[in-house]
Amino acid sequence: MTRLAALVVSGLLLILSAVLEPNLADAQPGVRIARVSYFSPGSLGAPGHTGLRNALRDLGYVEGRNIVYEDRFADGAFGRFPELAAQLARSRVDVICAVGPAAIQAAKDATTTIPIVMAFSGDDPVRSEFVASLARPGGNITGLTILVADLTSKRLALLNEVVPGLTRVVALANPTNRSTADELRELAKAAQALRLETQVVEARERSQLDGAFAVIAKSRAGAVLVFADPVFVANRDRVVTLAAASRLPAVYAWREYADAGGLMAYAPNREELNERTASFVDRILKGAKPADLPIEQPTRWELIINMKTAKALGLTIPPSLLRLAQRIIE
């Protein structure tokens, strides 16, 4: 090889190295680089994605110095999970942070050795056979569980308190979400207790949202309960806009909806979820075994009320409810 050719090849290798591993530029010699994946049914920039990175940074994990991220997003296409999980298993990351039951199941099916942290599980992790028990998970999975079905009754009660003379509620649900069946059962029980009629309208992807709300607008319902679902969260601006166009009060599963103009959200506190997920990752990277780390549940919840939206809908929020709210958007 001529000297010129050698220089050209050397230069190309340097360029490829910079392209393939840009985040390792600041790595210190001798420092072990942790490889962590955020495995989500949502999209890049999902609320928990940035929050988890910030929480890990607070624990001393600086991207490019002692941690790199190999994230995977299904973009609402649940059928992509098996291949994405297989990619992570082949890459042998140190920890997979899986968001929601479908991602957890796919990660569990793909590996029995890589630690999996449930950023949250939307259903019972014992019944789903993710873990042996909450106290002693027993395998390669640990983390946080949020029983989303338990929150459905609380959200329905909020609508009943806010909307005068409410008799009928529509639930917007994604039938491909594993948590939906549990939410529907809880909705039926709660509606019976409150003597409310319910109707379920389905949407599996963004392209079906407009049609779903067209059905909702003709349903004679007095309010909408939007189930917890990554497709809906990723398209929250559209969901909120459609709810506003239908002139129907709606309650949502995450604070980001209220920030986008939704009437109300009742949800676990995002900061706590991120901090506790990061704590699981930190302990595992320092040698703890998932089998020995008990499953945890959120302890902080938040009610967010958007008063601008309430005014636009002609609703008067009861003072008792305002006193319970952790945040009021004026």
CSV table of N, CA and C in Angstrom, one decimal, residues 155-224:
chain,number,residue,atom,x,y,z
A,155,ARG,N,-60.3,8.2,37.6
A,155,ARG,CA,-60.5,9.1,36.6
A,155,ARG,C,-61.9,9.3,36.2
A,156,LEU,N,-62.7,8.2,36.2
A,156,LEU,CA,-64.1,8.3,36.0
A,156,LEU,C,-64.8,9.1,37.0
A,157,ALA,N,-64.4,8.9,38.3
A,157,ALA,CA,-65.0,9.7,39.4
A,157,ALA,C,-64.7,11.2,39.2
A,158,LEU,N,-63.6,11.5,38.7
A,158,LEU,CA,-63.3,12.9,38.5
A,158,LEU,C,-64.2,13.5,37.4
A,159,LEU,N,-64.4,12.8,36.3
A,159,LEU,CA,-65.4,13.3,35.3
A,159,LEU,C,-66.8,13.5,35.9
A,160,ASN,N,-67.2,12.5,36.7
A,160,ASN,CA,-68.5,12.5,37.3
A,160,ASN,C,-68.7,13.8,38.2
A,161,GLU,N,-67.6,14.2,38.9
A,161,GLU,CA,-67.6,15.3,39.8
A,161,GLU,C,-67.6,16.6,39.0
A,162,VAL,N,-67.0,16.7,37.9
A,162,VAL,CA,-66.8,17.9,37.1
A,162,VAL,C,-67.9,18.2,36.2
A,163,VAL,N,-68.5,17.2,35.6
A,163,VAL,CA,-69.5,17.4,34.6
A,163,VAL,C,-70.9,17.3,35.2
A,164,PRO,N,-71.7,18.3,35.3
A,164,PRO,CA,-73.0,18.3,35.9
A,164,PRO,C,-73.9,17.4,35.1
A,165,GLY,N,-74.7,16.5,35.8
A,165,GLY,CA,-75.7,15.7,35.1
A,165,GLY,C,-75.1,14.6,34.2
A,166,LEU,N,-73.8,14.2,34.4
A,166,LEU,CA,-73.2,13.2,33.5
A,166,LEU,C,-73.9,11.9,33.6
A,167,THR,N,-74.3,11.3,32.4
A,167,THR,CA,-74.9,10.0,32.4
A,167,THR,C,-74.2,9.0,31.5
A,168,ARG,N,-73.4,9.6,30.6
A,168,ARG,CA,-72.8,8.7,29.6
A,168,ARG,C,-71.3,9.1,29.3
A,169,VAL,N,-70.4,8.1,29.3
A,169,VAL,CA,-69.0,8.4,29.1
A,169,VAL,C,-68.5,7.5,28.0
A,170,VAL,N,-67.6,8.0,27.1
A,170,VAL,CA,-67.0,7.2,26.1
A,170,VAL,C,-65.5,7.0,26.5
A,171,ALA,N,-65.0,5.8,26.4
A,171,ALA,CA,-63.6,5.5,26.6
A,171,ALA,C,-62.9,5.3,25.3
A,172,LEU,N,-61.8,6.0,25.1
A,172,LEU,CA,-61.0,5.9,23.9
A,172,LEU,C,-59.9,4.9,24.3
A,173,ALA,N,-59.9,3.7,23.6
A,173,ALA,CA,-59.0,2.6,24.0
A,173,ALA,C,-58.3,2.1,22.7
A,174,ASN,N,-57.1,1.5,23.0
A,174,ASN,CA,-56.3,0.8,22.0
A,174,ASN,C,-56.4,-0.7,22.3
A,175,PRO,N,-57.1,-1.4,21.4
A,175,PRO,CA,-57.3,-2.9,21.7
A,175,PRO,C,-56.0,-3.7,21.7
A,176,THR,N,-54.9,-3.2,21.1
A,176,THR,CA,-53.7,-3.9,21.0
A,176,THR,C,-52.8,-3.7,22.2
A,177,ASN,N,-53.2,-2.8,23.1
A,177,ASN,CA,-52.5,-2.6,24.4
A,177,ASN,C,-52.9,-3.7,25.4
A,178,ARG,N,-51.9,-4.4,26.0
A,178,ARG,CA,-52.2,-5.4,26.9
A,178,ARG,C,-53.0,-5.0,28.1
A,179,SER,N,-52.9,-3.7,28.5
A,179,SER,CA,-53.5,-3.2,29.7
A,179,SER,C,-55.0,-2.9,29.5
A,180,THR,N,-55.4,-2.8,28.2
A,180,THR,CA,-56.8,-2.4,27.9
A,180,THR,C,-57.9,-3.3,28.5
A,181,ALA,N,-57.7,-4.6,28.4
A,181,ALA,CA,-58.7,-5.5,29.0
A,181,ALA,C,-58.9,-5.2,30.4
A,182,ASP,N,-57.8,-5.0,31.2
A,182,ASP,CA,-58.0,-4.7,32.6
A,182,ASP,C,-58.7,-3.4,32.8
A,183,GLU,N,-58.3,-2.4,32.0
A,183,GLU,CA,-59.0,-1.1,32.2
A,183,GLU,C,-60.5,-1.2,31.9
A,184,LEU,N,-60.8,-2.0,30.9
A,184,LEU,CA,-62.3,-2.1,30.5
A,184,LEU,C,-63.1,-2.8,31.6
A,185,ARG,N,-62.5,-3.8,32.3
A,185,ARG,CA,-63.2,-4.4,33.4
A,185,ARG,C,-63.4,-3.5,34.5
A,186,GLU,N,-62.3,-2.7,34.8
A,186,GLU,CA,-62.4,-1.7,35.9
A,186,GLU,C,-63.4,-0.6,35.5
A,187,LEU,N,-63.4,-0.2,34.3
A,187,LEU,CA,-64.4,0.8,33.8
A,187,LEU,C,-65.8,0.4,34.0
A,188,ALA,N,-66.1,-0.9,33.7
A,188,ALA,CA,-67.5,-1.4,33.8
A,188,ALA,C,-67.9,-1.4,35.3
A,189,LYS,N,-67.0,-1.8,36.2
A,189,LYS,CA,-67.4,-1.8,37.6
A,189,LYS,C,-67.6,-0.4,38.1
A,190,ALA,N,-66.7,0.5,37.8
A,190,ALA,CA,-66.8,1.9,38.3
A,190,ALA,C,-68.0,2.5,37.7
A,191,ALA,N,-68.3,2.3,36.4
A,191,ALA,CA,-69.5,2.9,35.8
A,191,ALA,C,-70.8,2.4,36.5
A,192,GLN,N,-70.8,1.2,36.8
A,192,GLN,CA,-72.0,0.6,37.5
A,192,GLN,C,-72.2,1.3,38.8
A,193,ALA,N,-71.1,1.4,39.6
A,193,ALA,CA,-71.2,2.0,40.9
A,193,ALA,C,-71.7,3.5,40.8
A,194,LEU,N,-71.3,4.2,39.7
A,194,LEU,CA,-71.7,5.6,39.6
A,194,LEU,C,-73.0,5.8,38.7
A,195,ARG,N,-73.5,4.6,38.3
A,195,ARG,CA,-74.7,4.6,37.5
A,195,ARG,C,-74.5,5.4,36.2
A,196,LEU,N,-73.4,5.1,35.5
A,196,LEU,CA,-73.1,5.8,34.3
A,196,LEU,C,-73.1,4.7,33.1
A,197,GLU,N,-73.6,5.2,32.0
A,197,GLU,CA,-73.5,4.3,30.8
A,197,GLU,C,-72.1,4.6,30.1
A,198,THR,N,-71.6,3.5,29.5
A,198,THR,CA,-70.3,3.7,28.9
A,198,THR,C,-70.3,3.1,27.4
A,199,GLN,N,-69.4,3.7,26.6
A,199,GLN,CA,-69.2,3.2,25.3
A,199,GLN,C,-67.7,3.2,25.0
A,200,VAL,N,-67.2,2.2,24.3
A,200,VAL,CA,-65.8,2.1,24.0
A,200,VAL,C,-65.6,2.4,22.5
A,201,VAL,N,-64.7,3.3,22.2
A,201,VAL,CA,-64.3,3.6,20.8
A,201,VAL,C,-62.8,3.3,20.7
A,202,GLU,N,-62.5,2.5,19.7
A,202,GLU,CA,-61.1,2.1,19.5
A,202,GLU,C,-60.3,2.9,18.5
A,203,ALA,N,-59.0,3.0,18.8
A,203,ALA,CA,-58.0,3.5,17.8
A,203,ALA,C,-56.7,2.8,18.0
A,204,ARG,N,-56.1,2.3,17.0
A,204,ARG,CA,-54.9,1.5,17.1
A,204,ARG,C,-53.7,2.4,16.7
A,205,GLU,N,-53.9,3.4,15.9
A,205,GLU,CA,-52.8,4.2,15.5
A,205,GLU,C,-53.3,5.6,15.2
A,206,ARG,N,-52.3,6.5,14.9
A,206,ARG,CA,-52.7,7.9,14.7
A,206,ARG,C,-53.7,8.1,13.6
A,207,SER,N,-53.6,7.4,12.5
A,207,SER,CA,-54.5,7.6,11.4
A,207,SER,C,-55.9,7.3,11.8
A,208,GLN,N,-56.2,6.6,12.9
A,208,GLN,CA,-57.5,6.2,13.3
A,208,GLN,C,-58.1,7.2,14.3
A,209,LEU,N,-57.4,8.2,14.8
A,209,LEU,CA,-57.8,9.1,15.8
A,209,LEU,C,-59.0,10.0,15.3
A,210,ASP,N,-58.9,10.5,14.1
A,210,ASP,CA,-59.9,11.4,13.6
A,210,ASP,C,-61.2,10.6,13.5
A,211,GLY,N,-61.2,9.4,13.0
A,211,GLY,CA,-62.4,8.6,12.8
A,211,GLY,C,-63.0,8.3,14.2
A,212,ALA,N,-62.1,8.0,15.1
A,212,ALA,CA,-62.6,7.6,16.5
A,212,ALA,C,-63.3,8.8,17.1
A,213,PHE,N,-62.8,10.0,16.9
A,213,PHE,CA,-63.5,11.1,17.5
A,213,PHE,C,-64.7,11.5,16.8
A,214,ALA,N,-64.8,11.2,15.5
A,214,ALA,CA,-66.0,11.4,14.7
A,214,ALA,C,-67.1,10.5,15.3
A,215,VAL,N,-66.8,9.3,15.7
A,215,VAL,CA,-67.7,8.4,16.3
A,215,VAL,C,-68.1,8.9,17.7
A,216,ILE,N,-67.1,9.4,18.5
A,216,ILE,CA,-67.4,9.9,19.8
A,216,ILE,C,-68.3,11.1,19.7
A,217,ALA,N,-68.1,12.0,18.7
A,217,ALA,CA,-69.0,13.2,18.6
A,217,ALA,C,-70.4,12.8,18.4
A,218,LYS,N,-70.7,11.7,17.8
A,218,LYS,CA,-72.1,11.2,17.6
A,218,LYS,C,-72.6,10.3,18.7
A,219,SER,N,-71.9,10.1,19.7
A,219,SER,CA,-72.2,9.1,20.7
A,219,SER,C,-73.2,9.6,21.8
A,220,ARG,N,-73.5,10.9,21.8
A,220,ARG,CA,-74.4,11.5,22.9
A,220,ARG,C,-73.7,11.3,24.2
A,221,ALA,N,-72.4,11.2,24.3
A,221,ALA,CA,-71.7,11.1,25.6
A,221,ALA,C,-71.5,12.5,26.1
A,222,GLY,N,-71.3,12.6,27.4
A,222,GLY,CA,-71.1,13.9,28.0
A,222,GLY,C,-69.6,14.1,28.4
A,223,ALA,N,-68.8,13.0,28.2
A,223,ALA,CA,-67.3,13.2,28.5
A,223,ALA,C,-66.6,12.0,27.9
A,224,VAL,N,-65.2,12.2,27.9
A,224,VAL,CA,-64.3,11.2,27.3
A,224,VAL,C,-63.3,10.8,28.4
